[in-house]
PDB file of C-alpha atoms in Angstrom:
ATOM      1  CA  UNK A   1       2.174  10.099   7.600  1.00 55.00           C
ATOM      2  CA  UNK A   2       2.417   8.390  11.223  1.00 65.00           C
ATOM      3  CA  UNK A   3       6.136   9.556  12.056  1.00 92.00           C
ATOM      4  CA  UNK A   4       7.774   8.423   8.772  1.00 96.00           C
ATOM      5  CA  UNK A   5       9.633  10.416   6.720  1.00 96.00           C
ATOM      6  CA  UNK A   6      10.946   9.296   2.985  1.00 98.00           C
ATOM      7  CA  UNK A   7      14.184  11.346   1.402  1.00 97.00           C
ATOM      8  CA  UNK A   8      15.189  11.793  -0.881  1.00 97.00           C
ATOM      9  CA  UNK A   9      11.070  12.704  -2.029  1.00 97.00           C
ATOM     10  CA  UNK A  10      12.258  13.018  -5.936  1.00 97.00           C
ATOM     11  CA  UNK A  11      15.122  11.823  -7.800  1.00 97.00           C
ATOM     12  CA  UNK A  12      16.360  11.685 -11.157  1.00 97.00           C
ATOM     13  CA  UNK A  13      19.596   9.588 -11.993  1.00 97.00           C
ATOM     14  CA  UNK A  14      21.001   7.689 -15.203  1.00 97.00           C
ATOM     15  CA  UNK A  15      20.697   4.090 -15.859  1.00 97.00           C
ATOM     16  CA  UNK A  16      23.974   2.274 -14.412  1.00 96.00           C
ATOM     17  CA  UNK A  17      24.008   4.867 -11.111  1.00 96.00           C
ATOM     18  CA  UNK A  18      23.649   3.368  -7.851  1.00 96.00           C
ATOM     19  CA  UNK A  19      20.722   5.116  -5.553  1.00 97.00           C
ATOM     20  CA  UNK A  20      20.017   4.809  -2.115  1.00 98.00           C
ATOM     21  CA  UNK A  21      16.502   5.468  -0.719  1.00 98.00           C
ATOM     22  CA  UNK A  22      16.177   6.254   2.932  1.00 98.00           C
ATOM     23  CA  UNK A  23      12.981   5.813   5.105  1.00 98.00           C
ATOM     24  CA  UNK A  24      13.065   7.037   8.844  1.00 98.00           C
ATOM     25  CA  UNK A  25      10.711   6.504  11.668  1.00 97.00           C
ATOM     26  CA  UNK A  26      10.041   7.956  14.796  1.00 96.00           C
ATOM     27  CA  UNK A  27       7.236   5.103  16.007  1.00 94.00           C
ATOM     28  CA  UNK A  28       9.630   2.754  16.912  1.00 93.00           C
ATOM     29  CA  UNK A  29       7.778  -0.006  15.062  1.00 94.00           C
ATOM     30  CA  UNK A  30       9.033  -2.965  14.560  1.00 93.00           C
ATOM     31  CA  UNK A  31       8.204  -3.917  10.822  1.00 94.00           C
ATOM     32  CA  UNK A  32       9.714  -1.979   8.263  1.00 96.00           C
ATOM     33  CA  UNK A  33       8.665  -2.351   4.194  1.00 96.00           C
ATOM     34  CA  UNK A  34      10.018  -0.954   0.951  1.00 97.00           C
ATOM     35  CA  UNK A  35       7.052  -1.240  -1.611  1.00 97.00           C
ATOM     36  CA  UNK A  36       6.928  -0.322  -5.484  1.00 97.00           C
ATOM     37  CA  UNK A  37       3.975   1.414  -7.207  1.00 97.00           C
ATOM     38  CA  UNK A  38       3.253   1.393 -10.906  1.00 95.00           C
ATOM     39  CA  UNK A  39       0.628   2.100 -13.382  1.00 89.00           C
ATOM     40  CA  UNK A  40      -1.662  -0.547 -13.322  1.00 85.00           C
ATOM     41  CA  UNK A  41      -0.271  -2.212 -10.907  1.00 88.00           C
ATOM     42  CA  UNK A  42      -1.040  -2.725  -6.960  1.00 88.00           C
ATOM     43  CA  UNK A  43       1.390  -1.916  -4.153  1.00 93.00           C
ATOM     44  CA  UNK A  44       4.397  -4.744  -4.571  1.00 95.00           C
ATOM     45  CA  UNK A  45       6.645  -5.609  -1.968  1.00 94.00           C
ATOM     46  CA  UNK A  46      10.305  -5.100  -2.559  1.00 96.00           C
ATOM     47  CA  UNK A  47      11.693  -6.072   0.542  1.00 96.00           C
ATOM     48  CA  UNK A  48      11.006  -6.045   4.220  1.00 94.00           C
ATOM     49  CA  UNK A  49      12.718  -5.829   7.594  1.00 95.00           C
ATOM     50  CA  UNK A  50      11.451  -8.219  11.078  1.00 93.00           C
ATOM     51  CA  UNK A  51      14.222  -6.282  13.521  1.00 92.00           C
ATOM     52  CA  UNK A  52      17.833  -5.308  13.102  1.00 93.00           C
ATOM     53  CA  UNK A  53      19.795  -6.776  10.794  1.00 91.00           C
ATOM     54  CA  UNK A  54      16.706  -8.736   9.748  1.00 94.00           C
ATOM     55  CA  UNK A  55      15.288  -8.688   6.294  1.00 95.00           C
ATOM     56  CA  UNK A  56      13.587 -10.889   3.694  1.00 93.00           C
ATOM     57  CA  UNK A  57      12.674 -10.669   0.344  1.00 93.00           C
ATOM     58  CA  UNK A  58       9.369  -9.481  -1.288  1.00 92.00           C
ATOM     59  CA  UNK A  59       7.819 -10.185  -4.821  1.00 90.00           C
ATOM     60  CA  UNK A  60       9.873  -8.097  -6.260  1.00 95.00           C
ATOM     61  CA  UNK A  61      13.548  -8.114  -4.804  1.00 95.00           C
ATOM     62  CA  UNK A  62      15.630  -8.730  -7.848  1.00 95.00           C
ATOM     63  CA  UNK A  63      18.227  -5.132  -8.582  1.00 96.00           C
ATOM     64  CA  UNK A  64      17.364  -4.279  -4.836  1.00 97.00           C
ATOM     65  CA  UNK A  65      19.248  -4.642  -2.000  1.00 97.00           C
ATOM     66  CA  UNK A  66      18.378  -3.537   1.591  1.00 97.00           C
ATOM     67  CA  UNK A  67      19.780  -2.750   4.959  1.00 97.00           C
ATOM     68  CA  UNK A  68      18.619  -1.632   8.554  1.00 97.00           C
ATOM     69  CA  UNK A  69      21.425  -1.031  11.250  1.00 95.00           C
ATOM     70  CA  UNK A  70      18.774   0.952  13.228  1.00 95.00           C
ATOM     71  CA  UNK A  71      15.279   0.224  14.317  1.00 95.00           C
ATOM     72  CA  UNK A  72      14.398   3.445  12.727  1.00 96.00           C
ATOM     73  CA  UNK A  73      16.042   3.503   9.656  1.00 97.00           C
ATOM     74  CA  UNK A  74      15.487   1.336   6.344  1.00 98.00           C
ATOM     75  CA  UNK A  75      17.873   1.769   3.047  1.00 98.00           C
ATOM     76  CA  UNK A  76      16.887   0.415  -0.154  1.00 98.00           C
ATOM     77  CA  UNK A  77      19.481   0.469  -2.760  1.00 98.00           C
ATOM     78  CA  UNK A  78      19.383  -0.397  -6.756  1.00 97.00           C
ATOM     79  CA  UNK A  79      22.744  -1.134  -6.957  1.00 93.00           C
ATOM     80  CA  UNK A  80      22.677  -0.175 -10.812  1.00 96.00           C
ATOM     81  CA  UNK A  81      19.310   1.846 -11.693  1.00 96.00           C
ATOM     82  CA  UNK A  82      18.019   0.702 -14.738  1.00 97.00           C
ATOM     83  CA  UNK A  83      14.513   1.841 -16.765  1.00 97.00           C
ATOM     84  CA  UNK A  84      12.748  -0.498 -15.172  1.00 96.00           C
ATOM     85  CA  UNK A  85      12.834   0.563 -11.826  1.00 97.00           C
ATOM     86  CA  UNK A  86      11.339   4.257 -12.254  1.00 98.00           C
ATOM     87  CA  UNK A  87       8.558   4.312 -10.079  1.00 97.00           C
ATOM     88  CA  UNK A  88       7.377   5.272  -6.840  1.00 97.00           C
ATOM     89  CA  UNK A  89       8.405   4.084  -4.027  1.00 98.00           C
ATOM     90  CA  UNK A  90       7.061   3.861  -0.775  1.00 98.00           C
ATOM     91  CA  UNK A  91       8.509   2.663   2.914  1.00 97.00           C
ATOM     92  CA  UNK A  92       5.538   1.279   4.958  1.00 96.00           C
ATOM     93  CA  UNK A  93       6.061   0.101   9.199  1.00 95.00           C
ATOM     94  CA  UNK A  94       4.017  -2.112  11.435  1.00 92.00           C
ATOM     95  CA  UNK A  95       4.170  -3.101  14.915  1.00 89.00           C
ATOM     96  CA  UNK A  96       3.378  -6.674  14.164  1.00 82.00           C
ATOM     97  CA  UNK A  97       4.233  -9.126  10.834  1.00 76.00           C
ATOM     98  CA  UNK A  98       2.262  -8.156   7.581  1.00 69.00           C
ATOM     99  CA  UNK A  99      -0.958  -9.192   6.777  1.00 68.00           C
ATOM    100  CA  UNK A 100      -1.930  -9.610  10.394  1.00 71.00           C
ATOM    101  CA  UNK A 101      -4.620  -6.993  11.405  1.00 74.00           C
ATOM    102  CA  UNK A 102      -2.210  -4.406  12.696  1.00 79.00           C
ATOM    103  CA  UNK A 103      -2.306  -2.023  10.191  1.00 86.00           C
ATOM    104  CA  UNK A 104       0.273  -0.758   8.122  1.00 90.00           C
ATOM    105  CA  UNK A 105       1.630   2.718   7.460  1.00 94.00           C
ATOM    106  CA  UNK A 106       2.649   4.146   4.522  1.00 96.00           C
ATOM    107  CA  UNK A 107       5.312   7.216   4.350  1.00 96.00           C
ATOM    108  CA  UNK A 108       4.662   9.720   1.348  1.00 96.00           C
ATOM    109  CA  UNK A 109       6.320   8.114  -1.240  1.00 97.00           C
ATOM    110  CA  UNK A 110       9.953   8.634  -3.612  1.00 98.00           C
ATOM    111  CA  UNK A 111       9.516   9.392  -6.804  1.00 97.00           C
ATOM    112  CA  UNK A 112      12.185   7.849  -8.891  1.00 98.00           C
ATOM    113  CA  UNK A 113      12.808   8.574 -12.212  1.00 98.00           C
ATOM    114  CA  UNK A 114      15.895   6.771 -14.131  1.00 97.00           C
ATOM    115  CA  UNK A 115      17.122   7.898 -17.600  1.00 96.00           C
TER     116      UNK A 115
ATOM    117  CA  UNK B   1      -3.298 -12.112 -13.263  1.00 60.00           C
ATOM    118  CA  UNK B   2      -3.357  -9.981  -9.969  1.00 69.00           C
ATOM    119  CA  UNK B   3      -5.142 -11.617  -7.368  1.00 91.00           C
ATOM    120  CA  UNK B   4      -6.682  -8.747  -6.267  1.00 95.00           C
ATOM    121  CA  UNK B   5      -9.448  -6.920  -8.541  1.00 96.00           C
ATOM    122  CA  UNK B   6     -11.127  -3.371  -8.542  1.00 97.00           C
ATOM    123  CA  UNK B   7     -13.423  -2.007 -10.717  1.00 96.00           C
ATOM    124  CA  UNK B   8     -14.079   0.738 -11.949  1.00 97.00           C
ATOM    125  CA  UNK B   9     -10.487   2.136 -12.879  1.00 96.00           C
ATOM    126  CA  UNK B  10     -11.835   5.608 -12.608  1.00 97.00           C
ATOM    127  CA  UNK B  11     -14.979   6.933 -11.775  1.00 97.00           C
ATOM    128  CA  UNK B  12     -15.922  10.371 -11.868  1.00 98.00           C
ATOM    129  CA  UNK B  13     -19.295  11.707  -9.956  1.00 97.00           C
ATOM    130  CA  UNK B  14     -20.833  15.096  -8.849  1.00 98.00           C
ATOM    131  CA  UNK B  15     -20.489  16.433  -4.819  1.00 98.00           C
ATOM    132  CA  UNK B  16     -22.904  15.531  -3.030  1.00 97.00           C
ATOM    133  CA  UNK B  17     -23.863  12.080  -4.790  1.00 98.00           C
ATOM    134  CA  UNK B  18     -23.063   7.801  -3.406  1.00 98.00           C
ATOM    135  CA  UNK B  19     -20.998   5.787  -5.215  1.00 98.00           C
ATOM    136  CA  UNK B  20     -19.699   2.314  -4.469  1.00 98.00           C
ATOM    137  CA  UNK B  21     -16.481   0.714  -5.706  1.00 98.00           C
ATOM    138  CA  UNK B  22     -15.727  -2.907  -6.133  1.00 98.00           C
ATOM    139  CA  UNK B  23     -13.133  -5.444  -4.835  1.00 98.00           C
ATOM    140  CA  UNK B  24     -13.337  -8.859  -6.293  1.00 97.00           C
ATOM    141  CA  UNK B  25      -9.965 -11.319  -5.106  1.00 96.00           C
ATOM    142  CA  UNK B  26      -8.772 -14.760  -5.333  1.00 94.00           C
ATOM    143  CA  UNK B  27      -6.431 -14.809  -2.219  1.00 90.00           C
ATOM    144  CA  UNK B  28      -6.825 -17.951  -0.036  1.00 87.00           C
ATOM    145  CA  UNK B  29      -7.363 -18.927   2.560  1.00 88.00           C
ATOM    146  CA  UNK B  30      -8.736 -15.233   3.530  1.00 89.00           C
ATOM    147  CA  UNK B  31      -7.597 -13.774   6.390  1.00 89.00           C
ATOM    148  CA  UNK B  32      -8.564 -10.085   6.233  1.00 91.00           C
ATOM    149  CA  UNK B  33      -9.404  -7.020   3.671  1.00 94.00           C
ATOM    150  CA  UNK B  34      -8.578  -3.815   4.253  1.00 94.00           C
ATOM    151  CA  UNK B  35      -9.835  -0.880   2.056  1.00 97.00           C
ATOM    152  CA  UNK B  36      -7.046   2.516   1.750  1.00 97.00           C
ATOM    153  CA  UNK B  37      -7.315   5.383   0.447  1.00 97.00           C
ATOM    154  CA  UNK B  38      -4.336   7.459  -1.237  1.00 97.00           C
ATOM    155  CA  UNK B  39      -4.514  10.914  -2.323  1.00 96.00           C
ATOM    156  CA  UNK B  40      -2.286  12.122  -4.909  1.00 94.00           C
ATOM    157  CA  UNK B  41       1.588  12.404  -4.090  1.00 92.00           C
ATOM    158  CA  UNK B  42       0.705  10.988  -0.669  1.00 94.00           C
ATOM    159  CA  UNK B  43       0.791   7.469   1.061  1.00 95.00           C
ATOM    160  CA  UNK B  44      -2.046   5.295   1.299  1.00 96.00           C
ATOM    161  CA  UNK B  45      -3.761   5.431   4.475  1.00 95.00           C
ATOM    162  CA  UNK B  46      -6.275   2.717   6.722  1.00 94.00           C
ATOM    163  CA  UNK B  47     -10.175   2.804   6.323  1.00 95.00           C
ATOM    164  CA  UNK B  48     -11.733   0.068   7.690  1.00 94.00           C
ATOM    165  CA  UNK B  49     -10.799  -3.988   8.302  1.00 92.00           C
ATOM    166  CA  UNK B  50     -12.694  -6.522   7.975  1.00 93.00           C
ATOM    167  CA  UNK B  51     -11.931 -10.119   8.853  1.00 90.00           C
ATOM    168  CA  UNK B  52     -14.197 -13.276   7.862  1.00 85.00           C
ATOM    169  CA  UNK B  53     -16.863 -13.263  10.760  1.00 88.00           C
ATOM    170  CA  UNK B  54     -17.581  -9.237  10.017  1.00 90.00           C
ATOM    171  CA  UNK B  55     -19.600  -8.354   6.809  1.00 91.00           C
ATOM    172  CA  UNK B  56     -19.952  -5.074   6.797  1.00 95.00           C
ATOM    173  CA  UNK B  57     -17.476  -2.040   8.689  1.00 95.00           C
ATOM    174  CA  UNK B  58     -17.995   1.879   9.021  1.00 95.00           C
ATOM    175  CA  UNK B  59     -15.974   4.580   8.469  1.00 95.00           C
ATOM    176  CA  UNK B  60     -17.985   8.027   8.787  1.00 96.00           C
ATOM    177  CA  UNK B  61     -19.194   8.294   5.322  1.00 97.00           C
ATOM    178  CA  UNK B  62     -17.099   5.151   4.284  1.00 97.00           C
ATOM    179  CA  UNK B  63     -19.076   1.898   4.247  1.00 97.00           C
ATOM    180  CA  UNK B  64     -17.334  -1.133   3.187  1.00 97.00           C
ATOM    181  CA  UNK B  65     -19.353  -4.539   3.277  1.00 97.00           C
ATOM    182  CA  UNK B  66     -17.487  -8.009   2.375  1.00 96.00           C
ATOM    183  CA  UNK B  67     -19.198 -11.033   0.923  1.00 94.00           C
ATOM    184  CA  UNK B  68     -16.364 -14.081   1.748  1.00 90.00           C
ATOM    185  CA  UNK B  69     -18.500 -16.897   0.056  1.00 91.00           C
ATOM    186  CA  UNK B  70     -18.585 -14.464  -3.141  1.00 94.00           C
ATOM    187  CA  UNK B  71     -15.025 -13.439  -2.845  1.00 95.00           C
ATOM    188  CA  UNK B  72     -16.392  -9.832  -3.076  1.00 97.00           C
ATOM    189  CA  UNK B  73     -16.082  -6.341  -1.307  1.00 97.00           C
ATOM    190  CA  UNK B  74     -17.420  -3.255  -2.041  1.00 98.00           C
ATOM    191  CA  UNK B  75     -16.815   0.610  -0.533  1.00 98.00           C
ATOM    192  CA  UNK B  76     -19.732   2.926  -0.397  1.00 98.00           C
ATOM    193  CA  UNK B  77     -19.327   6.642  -0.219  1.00 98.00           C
ATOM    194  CA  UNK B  78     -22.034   8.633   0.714  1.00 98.00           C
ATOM    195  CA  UNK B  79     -22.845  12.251   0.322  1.00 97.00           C
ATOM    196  CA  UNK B  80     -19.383  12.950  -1.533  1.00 97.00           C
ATOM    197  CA  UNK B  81     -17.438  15.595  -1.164  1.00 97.00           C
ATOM    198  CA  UNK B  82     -13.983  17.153  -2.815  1.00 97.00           C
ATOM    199  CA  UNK B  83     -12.046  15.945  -0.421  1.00 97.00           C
ATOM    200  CA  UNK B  84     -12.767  12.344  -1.512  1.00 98.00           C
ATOM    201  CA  UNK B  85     -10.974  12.944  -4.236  1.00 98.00           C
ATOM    202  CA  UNK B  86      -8.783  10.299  -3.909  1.00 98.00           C
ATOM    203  CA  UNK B  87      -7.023   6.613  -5.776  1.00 97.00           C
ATOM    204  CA  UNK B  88      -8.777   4.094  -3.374  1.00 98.00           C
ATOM    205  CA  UNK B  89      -6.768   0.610  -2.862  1.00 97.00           C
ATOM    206  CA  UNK B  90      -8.271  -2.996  -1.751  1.00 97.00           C
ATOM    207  CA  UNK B  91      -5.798  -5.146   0.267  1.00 94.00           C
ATOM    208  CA  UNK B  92      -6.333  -8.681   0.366  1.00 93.00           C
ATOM    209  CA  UNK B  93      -4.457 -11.164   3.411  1.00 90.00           C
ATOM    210  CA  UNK B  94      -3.803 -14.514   3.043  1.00 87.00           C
ATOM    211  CA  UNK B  95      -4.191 -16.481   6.636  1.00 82.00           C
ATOM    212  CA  UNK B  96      -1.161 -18.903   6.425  1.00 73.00           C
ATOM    213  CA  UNK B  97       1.576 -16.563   5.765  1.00 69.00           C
ATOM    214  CA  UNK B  98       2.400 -12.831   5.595  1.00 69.00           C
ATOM    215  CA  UNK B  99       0.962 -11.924   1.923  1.00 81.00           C
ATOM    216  CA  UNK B 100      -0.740  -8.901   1.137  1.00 87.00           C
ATOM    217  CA  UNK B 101      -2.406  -8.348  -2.388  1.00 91.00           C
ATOM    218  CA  UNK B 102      -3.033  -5.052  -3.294  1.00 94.00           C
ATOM    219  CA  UNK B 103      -5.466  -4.405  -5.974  1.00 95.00           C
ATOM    220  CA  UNK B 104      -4.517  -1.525  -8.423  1.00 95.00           C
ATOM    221  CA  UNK B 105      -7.330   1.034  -7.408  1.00 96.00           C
ATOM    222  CA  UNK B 106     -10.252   3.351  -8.563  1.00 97.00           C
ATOM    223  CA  UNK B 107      -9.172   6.853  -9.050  1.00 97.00           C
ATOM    224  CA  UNK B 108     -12.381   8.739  -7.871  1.00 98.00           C
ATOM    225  CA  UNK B 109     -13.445  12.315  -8.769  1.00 98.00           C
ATOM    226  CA  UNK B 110     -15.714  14.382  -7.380  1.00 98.00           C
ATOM    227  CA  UNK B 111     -17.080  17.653  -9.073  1.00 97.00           C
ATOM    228  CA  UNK B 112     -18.763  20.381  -7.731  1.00 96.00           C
TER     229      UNK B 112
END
């Protein structure tokens, strides 16, 4: 999983409780991505990070919130965990911007599951 | 509707046998497609690239070809084995800005 690490790899938590995801590299890439993955559904992009302190939204930003204070670490947070947002989750880094040729790397994935 | 098609949803064939999965996508202007491959509780990871100019792209036993006036891509697997037991993703660039459109996948099986 090219020097990324997810934690925590499972959760379970109630709707209303705040969660924090964590995704750490060790390639010292700049790009950093928090993607969704459902059912049916292709890869969706949550939010995204171009350098320190640097992020944009994805397709899918609304409930999430994000933060990178270090080049190697990426925190997405549902502020208050609802149904909706049980899924799987996965952190993704690239050297260059997205959907250039520089490929993308995926970490192995949170599974999230909200009550 | 996603941008980004991939038929079939599942496919299940014996070890040993080809098998080709399709990409069909919308996305314009094209910039690239990339085919991944994700096996269970894991992360997808790269197969090939191909851009507009390149039609078809190898990966050992992974062939994926791309047809840019159709809008079409397929990946060919030959002489499968377990191991390509896998979900296998199509990702579709757009050229003028940084969007990626993942298709939902096949979820291959192979038998012995």
């Amino acid at each position: 999983d090219a020097g990324i690490t997810q934690s925590p790899r499972h959760k379970v938590t109630e709707t209303g409780t705040p969660v924090t995801l964590r995704c750490h590299q060790t390639e010292n890439h700049r790009y950093m991505y928090w993607y969704r993955q459902d059912p049916g559904h292709g890869l969706r992009l949550i939010h995204y990070s171009y350098g320190v302190k640097d992020t944009d939204k994805g397709e899918v930003s609304d409930g999430y919130s994000v933060s990178r204070s270090k080049t190697e670490d990426f925190l997405l947070t549902l502020e208050s965990a609802t149904s909706s947002q049980t899924s799987v989750y996965f952190c993704a880094i690239s050297e260059s911007r997205r959907g250039g040729q520089e490929t993308q790397y995926f970490g192995p994935g949170t599974r999230l599951l909200v009550l | 509707k996603n941008q980004v098609e991939q038929s079939p949803q599942s496919l299940i064939i014996l070890e040993g046998k080809n098998c080709t999965l399709q990409c069909n996508y919308t996305v314009s202007p094209f910039s690239n497609l990339r085919w991944y491959k994700q096996d269970t509780g894991r992360g997808p990871v790269s197969l090939t690239i191909m851009t507009f100019s390149e039609n078809t792209k190898s990966n050992g036993r992974y062939t994926a070809t791309l047809d840019a006036d159709t809008k079409q891509s397929s990946l060919h697997i030959t002489a499968s084995q377990l191991s390509d037991s896998a979900s296998y993703i199509c990702v579709v660039s757009a050229l003028n800005n940084n969007d990626m459109r993942f298709g939902a996948g096949t979820r291959l099986t192979v038998k012995p």
